[in-house]
mmCIF file with all atom_site columns, C-alpha atoms in Angstrom:
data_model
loop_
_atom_site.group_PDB
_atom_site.id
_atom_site.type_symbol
_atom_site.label_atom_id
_atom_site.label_alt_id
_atom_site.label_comp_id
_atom_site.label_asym_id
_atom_site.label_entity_id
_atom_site.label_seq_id
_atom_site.pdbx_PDB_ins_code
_atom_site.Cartn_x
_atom_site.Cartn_y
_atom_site.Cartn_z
_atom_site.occupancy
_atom_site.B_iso_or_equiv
_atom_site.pdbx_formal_charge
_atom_site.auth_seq_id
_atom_site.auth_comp_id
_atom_site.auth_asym_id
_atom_site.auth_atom_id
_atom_site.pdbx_PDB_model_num
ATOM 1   C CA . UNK S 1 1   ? -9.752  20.631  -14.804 1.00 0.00 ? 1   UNK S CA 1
ATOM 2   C CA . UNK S 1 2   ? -13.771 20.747  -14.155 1.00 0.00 ? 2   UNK S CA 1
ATOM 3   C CA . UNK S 1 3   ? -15.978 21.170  -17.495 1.00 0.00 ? 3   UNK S CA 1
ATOM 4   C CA . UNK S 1 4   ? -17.302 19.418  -20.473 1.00 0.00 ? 4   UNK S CA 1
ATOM 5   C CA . UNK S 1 5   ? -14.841 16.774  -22.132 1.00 0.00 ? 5   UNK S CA 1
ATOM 6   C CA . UNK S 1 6   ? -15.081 13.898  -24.248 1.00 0.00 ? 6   UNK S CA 1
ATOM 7   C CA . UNK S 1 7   ? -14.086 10.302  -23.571 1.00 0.00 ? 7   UNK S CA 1
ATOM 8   C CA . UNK S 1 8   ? -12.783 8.539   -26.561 1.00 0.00 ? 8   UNK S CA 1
ATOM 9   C CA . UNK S 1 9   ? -13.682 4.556   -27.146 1.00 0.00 ? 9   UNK S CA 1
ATOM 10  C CA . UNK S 1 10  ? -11.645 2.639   -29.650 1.00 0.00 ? 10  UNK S CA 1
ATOM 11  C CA . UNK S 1 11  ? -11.808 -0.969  -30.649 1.00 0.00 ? 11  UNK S CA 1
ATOM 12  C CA . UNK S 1 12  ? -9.209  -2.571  -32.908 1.00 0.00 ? 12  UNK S CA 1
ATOM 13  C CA . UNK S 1 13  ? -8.059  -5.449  -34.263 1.00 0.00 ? 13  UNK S CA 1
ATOM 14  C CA . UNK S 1 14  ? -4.212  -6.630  -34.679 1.00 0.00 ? 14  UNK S CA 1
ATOM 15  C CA . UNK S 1 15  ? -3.369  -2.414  -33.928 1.00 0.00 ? 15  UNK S CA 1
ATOM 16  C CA . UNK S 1 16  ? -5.704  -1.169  -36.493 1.00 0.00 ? 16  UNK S CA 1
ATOM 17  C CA . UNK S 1 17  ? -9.090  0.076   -35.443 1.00 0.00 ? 17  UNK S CA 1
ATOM 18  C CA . UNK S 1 18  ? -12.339 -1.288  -36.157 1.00 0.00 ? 18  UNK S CA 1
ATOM 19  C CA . UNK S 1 19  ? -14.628 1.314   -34.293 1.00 0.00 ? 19  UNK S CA 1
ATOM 20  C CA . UNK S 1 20  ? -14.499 4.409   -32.084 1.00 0.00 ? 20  UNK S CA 1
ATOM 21  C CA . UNK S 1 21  ? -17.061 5.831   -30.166 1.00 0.00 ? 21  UNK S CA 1
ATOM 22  C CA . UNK S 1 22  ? -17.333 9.388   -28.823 1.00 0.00 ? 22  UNK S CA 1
ATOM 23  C CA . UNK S 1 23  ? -19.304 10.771  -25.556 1.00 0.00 ? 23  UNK S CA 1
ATOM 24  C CA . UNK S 1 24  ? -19.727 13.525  -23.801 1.00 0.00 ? 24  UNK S CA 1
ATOM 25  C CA . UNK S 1 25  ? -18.411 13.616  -20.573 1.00 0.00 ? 25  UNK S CA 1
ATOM 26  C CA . UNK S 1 26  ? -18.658 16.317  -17.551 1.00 0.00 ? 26  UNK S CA 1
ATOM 27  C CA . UNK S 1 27  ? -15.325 16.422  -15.181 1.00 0.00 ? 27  UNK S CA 1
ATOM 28  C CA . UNK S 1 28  ? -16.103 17.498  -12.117 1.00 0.00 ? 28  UNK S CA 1
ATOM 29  C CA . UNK S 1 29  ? -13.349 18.456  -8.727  1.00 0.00 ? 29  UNK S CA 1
ATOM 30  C CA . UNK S 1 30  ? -12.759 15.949  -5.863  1.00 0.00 ? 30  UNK S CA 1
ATOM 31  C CA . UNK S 1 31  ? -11.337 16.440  -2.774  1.00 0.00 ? 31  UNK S CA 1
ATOM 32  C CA . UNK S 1 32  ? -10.752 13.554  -0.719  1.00 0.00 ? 32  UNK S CA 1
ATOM 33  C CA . UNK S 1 33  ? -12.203 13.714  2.812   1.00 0.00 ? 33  UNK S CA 1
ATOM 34  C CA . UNK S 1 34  ? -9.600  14.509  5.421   1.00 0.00 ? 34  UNK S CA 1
ATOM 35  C CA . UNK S 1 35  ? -7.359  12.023  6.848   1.00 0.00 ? 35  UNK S CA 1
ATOM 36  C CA . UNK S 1 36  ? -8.279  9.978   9.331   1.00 0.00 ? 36  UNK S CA 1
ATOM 37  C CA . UNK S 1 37  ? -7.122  9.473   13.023  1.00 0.00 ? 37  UNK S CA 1
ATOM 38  C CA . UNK S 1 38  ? -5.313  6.148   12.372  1.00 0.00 ? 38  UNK S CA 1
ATOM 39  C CA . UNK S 1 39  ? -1.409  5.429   13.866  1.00 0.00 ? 39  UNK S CA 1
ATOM 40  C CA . UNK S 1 40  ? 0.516   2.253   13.775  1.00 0.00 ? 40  UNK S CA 1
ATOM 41  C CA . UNK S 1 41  ? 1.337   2.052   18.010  1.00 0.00 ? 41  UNK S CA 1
ATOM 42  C CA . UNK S 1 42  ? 4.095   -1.059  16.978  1.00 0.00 ? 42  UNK S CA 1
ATOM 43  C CA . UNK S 1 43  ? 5.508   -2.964  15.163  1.00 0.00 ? 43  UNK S CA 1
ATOM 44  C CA . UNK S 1 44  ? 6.654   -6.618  16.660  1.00 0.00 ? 44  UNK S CA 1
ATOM 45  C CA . UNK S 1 45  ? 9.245   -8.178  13.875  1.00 0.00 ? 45  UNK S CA 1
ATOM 46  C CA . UNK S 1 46  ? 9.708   -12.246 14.723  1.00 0.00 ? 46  UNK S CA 1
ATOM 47  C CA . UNK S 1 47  ? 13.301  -11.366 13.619  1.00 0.00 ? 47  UNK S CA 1
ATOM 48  C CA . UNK S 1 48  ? 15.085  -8.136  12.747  1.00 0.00 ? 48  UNK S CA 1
ATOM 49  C CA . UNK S 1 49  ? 17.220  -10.027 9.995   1.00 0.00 ? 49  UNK S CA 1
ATOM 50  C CA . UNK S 1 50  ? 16.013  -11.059 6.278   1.00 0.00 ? 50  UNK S CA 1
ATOM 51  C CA . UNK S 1 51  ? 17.445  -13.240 3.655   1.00 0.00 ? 51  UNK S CA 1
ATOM 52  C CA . UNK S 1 52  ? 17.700  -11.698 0.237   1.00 0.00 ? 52  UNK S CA 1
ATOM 53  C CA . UNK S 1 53  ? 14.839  -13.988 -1.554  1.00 0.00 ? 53  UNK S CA 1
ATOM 54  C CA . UNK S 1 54  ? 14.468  -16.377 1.650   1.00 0.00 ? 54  UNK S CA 1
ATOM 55  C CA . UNK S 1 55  ? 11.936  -16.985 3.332   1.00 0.00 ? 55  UNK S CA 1
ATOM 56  C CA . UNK S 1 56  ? 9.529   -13.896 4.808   1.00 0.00 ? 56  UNK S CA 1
ATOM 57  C CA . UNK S 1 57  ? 9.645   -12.968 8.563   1.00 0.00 ? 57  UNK S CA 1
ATOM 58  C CA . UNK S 1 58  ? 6.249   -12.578 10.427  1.00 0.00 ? 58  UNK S CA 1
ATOM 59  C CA . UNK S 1 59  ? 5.161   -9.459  12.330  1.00 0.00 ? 59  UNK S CA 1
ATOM 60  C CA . UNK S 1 60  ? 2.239   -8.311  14.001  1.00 0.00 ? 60  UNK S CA 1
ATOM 61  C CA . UNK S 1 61  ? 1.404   -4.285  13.868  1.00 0.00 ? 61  UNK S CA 1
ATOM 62  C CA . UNK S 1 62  ? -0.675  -2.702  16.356  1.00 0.00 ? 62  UNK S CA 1
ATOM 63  C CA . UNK S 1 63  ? -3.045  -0.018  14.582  1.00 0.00 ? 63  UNK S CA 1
ATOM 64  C CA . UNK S 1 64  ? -5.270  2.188   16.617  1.00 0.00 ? 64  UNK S CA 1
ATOM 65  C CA . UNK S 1 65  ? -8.103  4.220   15.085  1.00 0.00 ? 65  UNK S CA 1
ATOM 66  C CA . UNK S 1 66  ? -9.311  7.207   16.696  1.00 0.00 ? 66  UNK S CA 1
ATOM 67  C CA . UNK S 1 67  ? -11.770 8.124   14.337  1.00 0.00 ? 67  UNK S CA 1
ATOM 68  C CA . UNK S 1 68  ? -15.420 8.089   16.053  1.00 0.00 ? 68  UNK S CA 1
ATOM 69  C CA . UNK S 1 69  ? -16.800 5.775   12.638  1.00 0.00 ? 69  UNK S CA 1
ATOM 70  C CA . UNK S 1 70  ? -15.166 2.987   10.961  1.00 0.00 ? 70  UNK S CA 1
ATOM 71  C CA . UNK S 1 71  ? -12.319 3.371   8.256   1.00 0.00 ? 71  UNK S CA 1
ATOM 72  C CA . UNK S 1 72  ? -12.795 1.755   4.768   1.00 0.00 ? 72  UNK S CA 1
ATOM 73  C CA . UNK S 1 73  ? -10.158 0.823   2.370   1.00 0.00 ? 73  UNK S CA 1
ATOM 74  C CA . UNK S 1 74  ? -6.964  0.073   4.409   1.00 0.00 ? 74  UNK S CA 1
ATOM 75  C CA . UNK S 1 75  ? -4.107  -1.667  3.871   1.00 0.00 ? 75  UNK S CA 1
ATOM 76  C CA . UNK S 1 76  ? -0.587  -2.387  5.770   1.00 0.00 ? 76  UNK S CA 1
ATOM 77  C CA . UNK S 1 77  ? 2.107   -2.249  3.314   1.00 0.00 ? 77  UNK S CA 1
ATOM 78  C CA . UNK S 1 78  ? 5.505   -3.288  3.583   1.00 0.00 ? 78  UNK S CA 1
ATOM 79  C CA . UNK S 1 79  ? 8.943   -1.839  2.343   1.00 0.00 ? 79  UNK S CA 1
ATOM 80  C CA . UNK S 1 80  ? 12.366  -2.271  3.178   1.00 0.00 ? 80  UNK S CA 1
ATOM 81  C CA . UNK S 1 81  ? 14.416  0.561   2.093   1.00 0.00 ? 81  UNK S CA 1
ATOM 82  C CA . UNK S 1 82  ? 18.430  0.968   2.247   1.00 0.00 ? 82  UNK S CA 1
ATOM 83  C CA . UNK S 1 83  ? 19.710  3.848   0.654   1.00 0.00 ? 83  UNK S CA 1
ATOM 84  C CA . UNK S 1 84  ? 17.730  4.956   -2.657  1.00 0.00 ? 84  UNK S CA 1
ATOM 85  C CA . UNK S 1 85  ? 16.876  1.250   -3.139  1.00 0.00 ? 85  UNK S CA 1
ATOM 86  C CA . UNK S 1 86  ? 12.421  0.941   -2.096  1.00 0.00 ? 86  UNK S CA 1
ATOM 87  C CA . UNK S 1 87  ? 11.597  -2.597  -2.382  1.00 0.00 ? 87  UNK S CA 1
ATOM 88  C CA . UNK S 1 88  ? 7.959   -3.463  -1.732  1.00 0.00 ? 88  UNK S CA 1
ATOM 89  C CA . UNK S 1 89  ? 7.780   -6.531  1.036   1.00 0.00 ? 89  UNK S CA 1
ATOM 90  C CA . UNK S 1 90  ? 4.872   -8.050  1.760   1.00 0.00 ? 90  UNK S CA 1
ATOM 91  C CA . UNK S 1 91  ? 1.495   -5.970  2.424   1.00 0.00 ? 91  UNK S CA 1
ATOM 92  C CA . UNK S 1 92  ? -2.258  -7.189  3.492   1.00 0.00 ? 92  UNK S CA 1
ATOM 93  C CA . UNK S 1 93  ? -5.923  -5.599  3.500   1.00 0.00 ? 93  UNK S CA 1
ATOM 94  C CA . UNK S 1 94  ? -6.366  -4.868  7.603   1.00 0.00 ? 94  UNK S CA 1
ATOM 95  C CA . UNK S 1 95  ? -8.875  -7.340  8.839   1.00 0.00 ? 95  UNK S CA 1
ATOM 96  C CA . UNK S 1 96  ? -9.894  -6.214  12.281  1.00 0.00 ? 96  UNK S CA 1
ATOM 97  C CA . UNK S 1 97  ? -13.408 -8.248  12.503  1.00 0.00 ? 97  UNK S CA 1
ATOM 98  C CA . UNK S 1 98  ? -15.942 -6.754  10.581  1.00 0.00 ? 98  UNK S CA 1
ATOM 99  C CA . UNK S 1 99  ? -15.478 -6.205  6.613   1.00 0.00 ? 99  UNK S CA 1
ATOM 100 C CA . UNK S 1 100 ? -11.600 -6.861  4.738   1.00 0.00 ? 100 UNK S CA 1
ATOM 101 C CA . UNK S 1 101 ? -9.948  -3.402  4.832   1.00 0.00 ? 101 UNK S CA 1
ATOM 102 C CA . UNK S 1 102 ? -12.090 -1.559  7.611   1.00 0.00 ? 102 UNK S CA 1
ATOM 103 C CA . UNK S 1 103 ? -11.081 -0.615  11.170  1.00 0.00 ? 103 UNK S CA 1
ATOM 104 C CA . UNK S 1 104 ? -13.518 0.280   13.505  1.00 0.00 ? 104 UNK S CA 1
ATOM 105 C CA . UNK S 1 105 ? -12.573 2.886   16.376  1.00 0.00 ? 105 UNK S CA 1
ATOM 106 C CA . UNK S 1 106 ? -9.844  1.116   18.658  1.00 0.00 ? 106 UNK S CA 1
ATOM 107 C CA . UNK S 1 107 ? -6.848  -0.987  18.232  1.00 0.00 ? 107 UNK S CA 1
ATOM 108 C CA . UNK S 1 108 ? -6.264  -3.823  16.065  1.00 0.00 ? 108 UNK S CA 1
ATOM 109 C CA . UNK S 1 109 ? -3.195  -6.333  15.858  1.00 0.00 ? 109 UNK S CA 1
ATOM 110 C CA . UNK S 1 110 ? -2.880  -7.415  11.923  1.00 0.00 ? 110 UNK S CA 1
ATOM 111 C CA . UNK S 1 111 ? -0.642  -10.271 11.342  1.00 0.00 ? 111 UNK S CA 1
ATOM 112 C CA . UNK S 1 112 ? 1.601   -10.348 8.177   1.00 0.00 ? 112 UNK S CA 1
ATOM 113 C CA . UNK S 1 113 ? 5.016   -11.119 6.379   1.00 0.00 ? 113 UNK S CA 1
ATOM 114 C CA . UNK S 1 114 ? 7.650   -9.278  5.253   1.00 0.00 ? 114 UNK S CA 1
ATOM 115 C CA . UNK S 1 115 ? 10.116  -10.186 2.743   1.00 0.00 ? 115 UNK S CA 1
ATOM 116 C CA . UNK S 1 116 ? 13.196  -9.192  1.255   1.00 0.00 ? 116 UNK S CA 1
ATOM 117 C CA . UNK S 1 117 ? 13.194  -9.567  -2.234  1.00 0.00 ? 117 UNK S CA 1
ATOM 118 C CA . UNK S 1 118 ? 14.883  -7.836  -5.484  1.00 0.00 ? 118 UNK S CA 1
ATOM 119 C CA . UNK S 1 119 ? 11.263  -8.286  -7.667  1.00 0.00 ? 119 UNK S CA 1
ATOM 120 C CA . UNK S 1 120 ? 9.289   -5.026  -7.071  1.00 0.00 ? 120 UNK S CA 1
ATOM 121 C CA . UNK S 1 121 ? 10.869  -1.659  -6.673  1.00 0.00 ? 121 UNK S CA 1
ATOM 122 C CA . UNK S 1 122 ? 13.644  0.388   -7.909  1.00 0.00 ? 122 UNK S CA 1
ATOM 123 C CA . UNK S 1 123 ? 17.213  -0.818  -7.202  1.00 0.00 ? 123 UNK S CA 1
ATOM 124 C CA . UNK S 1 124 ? 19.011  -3.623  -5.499  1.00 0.00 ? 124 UNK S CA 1
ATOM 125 C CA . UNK S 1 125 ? 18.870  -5.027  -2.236  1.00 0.00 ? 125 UNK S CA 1
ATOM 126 C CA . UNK S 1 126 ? 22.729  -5.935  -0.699  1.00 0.00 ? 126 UNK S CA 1
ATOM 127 C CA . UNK S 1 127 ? 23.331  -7.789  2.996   1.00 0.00 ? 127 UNK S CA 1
ATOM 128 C CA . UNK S 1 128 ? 23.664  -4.873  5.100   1.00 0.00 ? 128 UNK S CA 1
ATOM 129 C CA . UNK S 1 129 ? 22.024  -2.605  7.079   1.00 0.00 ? 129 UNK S CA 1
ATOM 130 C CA . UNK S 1 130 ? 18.445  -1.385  6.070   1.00 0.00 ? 130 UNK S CA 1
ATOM 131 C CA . UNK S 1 131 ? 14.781  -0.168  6.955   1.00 0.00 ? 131 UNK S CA 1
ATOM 132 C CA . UNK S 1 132 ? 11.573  -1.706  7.058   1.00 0.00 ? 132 UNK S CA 1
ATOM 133 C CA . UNK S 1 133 ? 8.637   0.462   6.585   1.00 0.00 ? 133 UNK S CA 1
ATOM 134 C CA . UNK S 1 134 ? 5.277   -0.552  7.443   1.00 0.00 ? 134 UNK S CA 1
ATOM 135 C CA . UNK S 1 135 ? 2.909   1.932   5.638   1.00 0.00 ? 135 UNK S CA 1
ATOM 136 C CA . UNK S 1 136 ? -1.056  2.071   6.292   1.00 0.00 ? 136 UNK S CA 1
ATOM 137 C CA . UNK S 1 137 ? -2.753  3.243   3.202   1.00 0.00 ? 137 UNK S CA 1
ATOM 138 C CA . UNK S 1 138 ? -6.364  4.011   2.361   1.00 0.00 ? 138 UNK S CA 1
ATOM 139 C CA . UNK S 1 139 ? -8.090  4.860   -0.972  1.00 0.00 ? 139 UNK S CA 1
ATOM 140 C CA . UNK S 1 140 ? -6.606  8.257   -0.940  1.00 0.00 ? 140 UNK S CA 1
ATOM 141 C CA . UNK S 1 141 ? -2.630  7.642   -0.747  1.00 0.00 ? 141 UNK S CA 1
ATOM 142 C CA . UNK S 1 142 ? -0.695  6.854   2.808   1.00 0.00 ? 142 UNK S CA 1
ATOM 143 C CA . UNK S 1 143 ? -1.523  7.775   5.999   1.00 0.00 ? 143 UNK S CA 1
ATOM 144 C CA . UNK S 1 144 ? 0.625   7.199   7.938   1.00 0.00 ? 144 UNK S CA 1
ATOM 145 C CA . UNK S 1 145 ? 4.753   4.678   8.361   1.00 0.00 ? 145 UNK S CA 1
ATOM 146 C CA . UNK S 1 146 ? 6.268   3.140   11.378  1.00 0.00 ? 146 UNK S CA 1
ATOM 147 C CA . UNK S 1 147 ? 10.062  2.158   10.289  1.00 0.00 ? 147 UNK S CA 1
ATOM 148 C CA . UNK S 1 148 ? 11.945  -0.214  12.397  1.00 0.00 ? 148 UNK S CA 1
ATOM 149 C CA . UNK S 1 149 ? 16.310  -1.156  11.303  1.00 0.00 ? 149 UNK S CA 1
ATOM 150 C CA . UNK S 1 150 ? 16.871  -4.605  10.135  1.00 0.00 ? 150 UNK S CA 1
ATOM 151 C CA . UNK S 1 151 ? 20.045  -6.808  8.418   1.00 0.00 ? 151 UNK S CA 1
ATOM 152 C CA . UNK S 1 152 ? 19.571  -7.852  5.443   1.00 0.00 ? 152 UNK S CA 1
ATOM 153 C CA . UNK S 1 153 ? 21.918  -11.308 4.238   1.00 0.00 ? 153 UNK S CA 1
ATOM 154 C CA . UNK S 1 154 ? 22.309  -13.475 1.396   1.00 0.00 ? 154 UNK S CA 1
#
C-alpha cells in the first residue's frame, strides 16, 4: 500500500541486538510495463529421454521477439514436470549478441541443458512419462512456456 512507512535496521550480535536504526520511508505503486511480444517458435531436444541424476541433454530453443526495441532481463528456464512433481532443470540468461539477457527484435537460437534431477523443486521424479517446460522469464515473472513429452529412467 502507497504512503509513508518506516524501514527498520537492526544489527546484532550472537541473536541479541547491538543497534537499530529507524527511517522514514515513502512506498510508492508499480506497475510493470506490459508484456512483451516474445514466443519460443521450438524447441529441438538432442534426446527426448533423461536419466534421473545423469547426465543433462542439450537443446537449442528458437525465441522470436516482436517487440520494435530490445528486451532486457531474460532468461530460458527449464522444468520437467510429471504429475504434481515441478523440478527445475537447467536454465540460462538468453545471449542473442548484444548484452547477457537482452533480445533484440528477431529470432534467436539459445543453446542449453536440461537435466533431470530430484535437487530443486517439490516432489520426486520416477522413470516414466513426463514434461519438459522451457519457460522465458523477464524481471517481471514468465512470459511465456513451450512444453515438449519426454521419458524419464533411472
Amino acid at each position: 500500500m502507497p504512503g509513508a512507512a518506516t524501514a527498520l535496521f537492526e544489527l546484532s550480535a550472537e541473536s541479541a541486538p547491538y543497534d537499530t536504526v529507524v527511517i522514514p520511508i515513502v512506498l510508492e505503486s508499480f506497475t510493470p510495463p506490459p508484456v512483451p511480444a516474445i514466443g519460443i517458435d521450438t524447441v529441438r531436444l538432442a534426446s527426448t529421454t533423461l536419466q534421473i541424476g545423469g547426465p543433462g541433454v542439450s537443446y537449442v530453443a528458437t525465441v522470436t521477439s516482436a517487440s520494435a526495441d530490445t528486451v532486457p532481463d531474460l532468461v530460458l528456464q527449464g522444468w520437467i514436470t510429471q504429475g504434481s512433481v515441478r523440478k527445475a532443470a537447467g536454465g540460462t540468461a538468453l545471449f542473442c549478441g548484444g548484452q547477457v539477457g537482452e533480445l533484440p527484435p528477431g529470432t534467436c537460437a539459445v543453446a542449453v541443458t536440461l537435466s533431470a534431477s530430484n535437487l530443486y523443486g517439490t516432489g520426486k521424479l520416477i522413470s516414466g512419462n513426463a514434461t519438459a517446460v522451457f519457460e522465458l522469464r523477464w524481471t517481471y515473472g514468465p512470459i511465456t512456456s513451450f512444453s515438449l513429452p519426454i521419458t524419464l529412467v533411472n
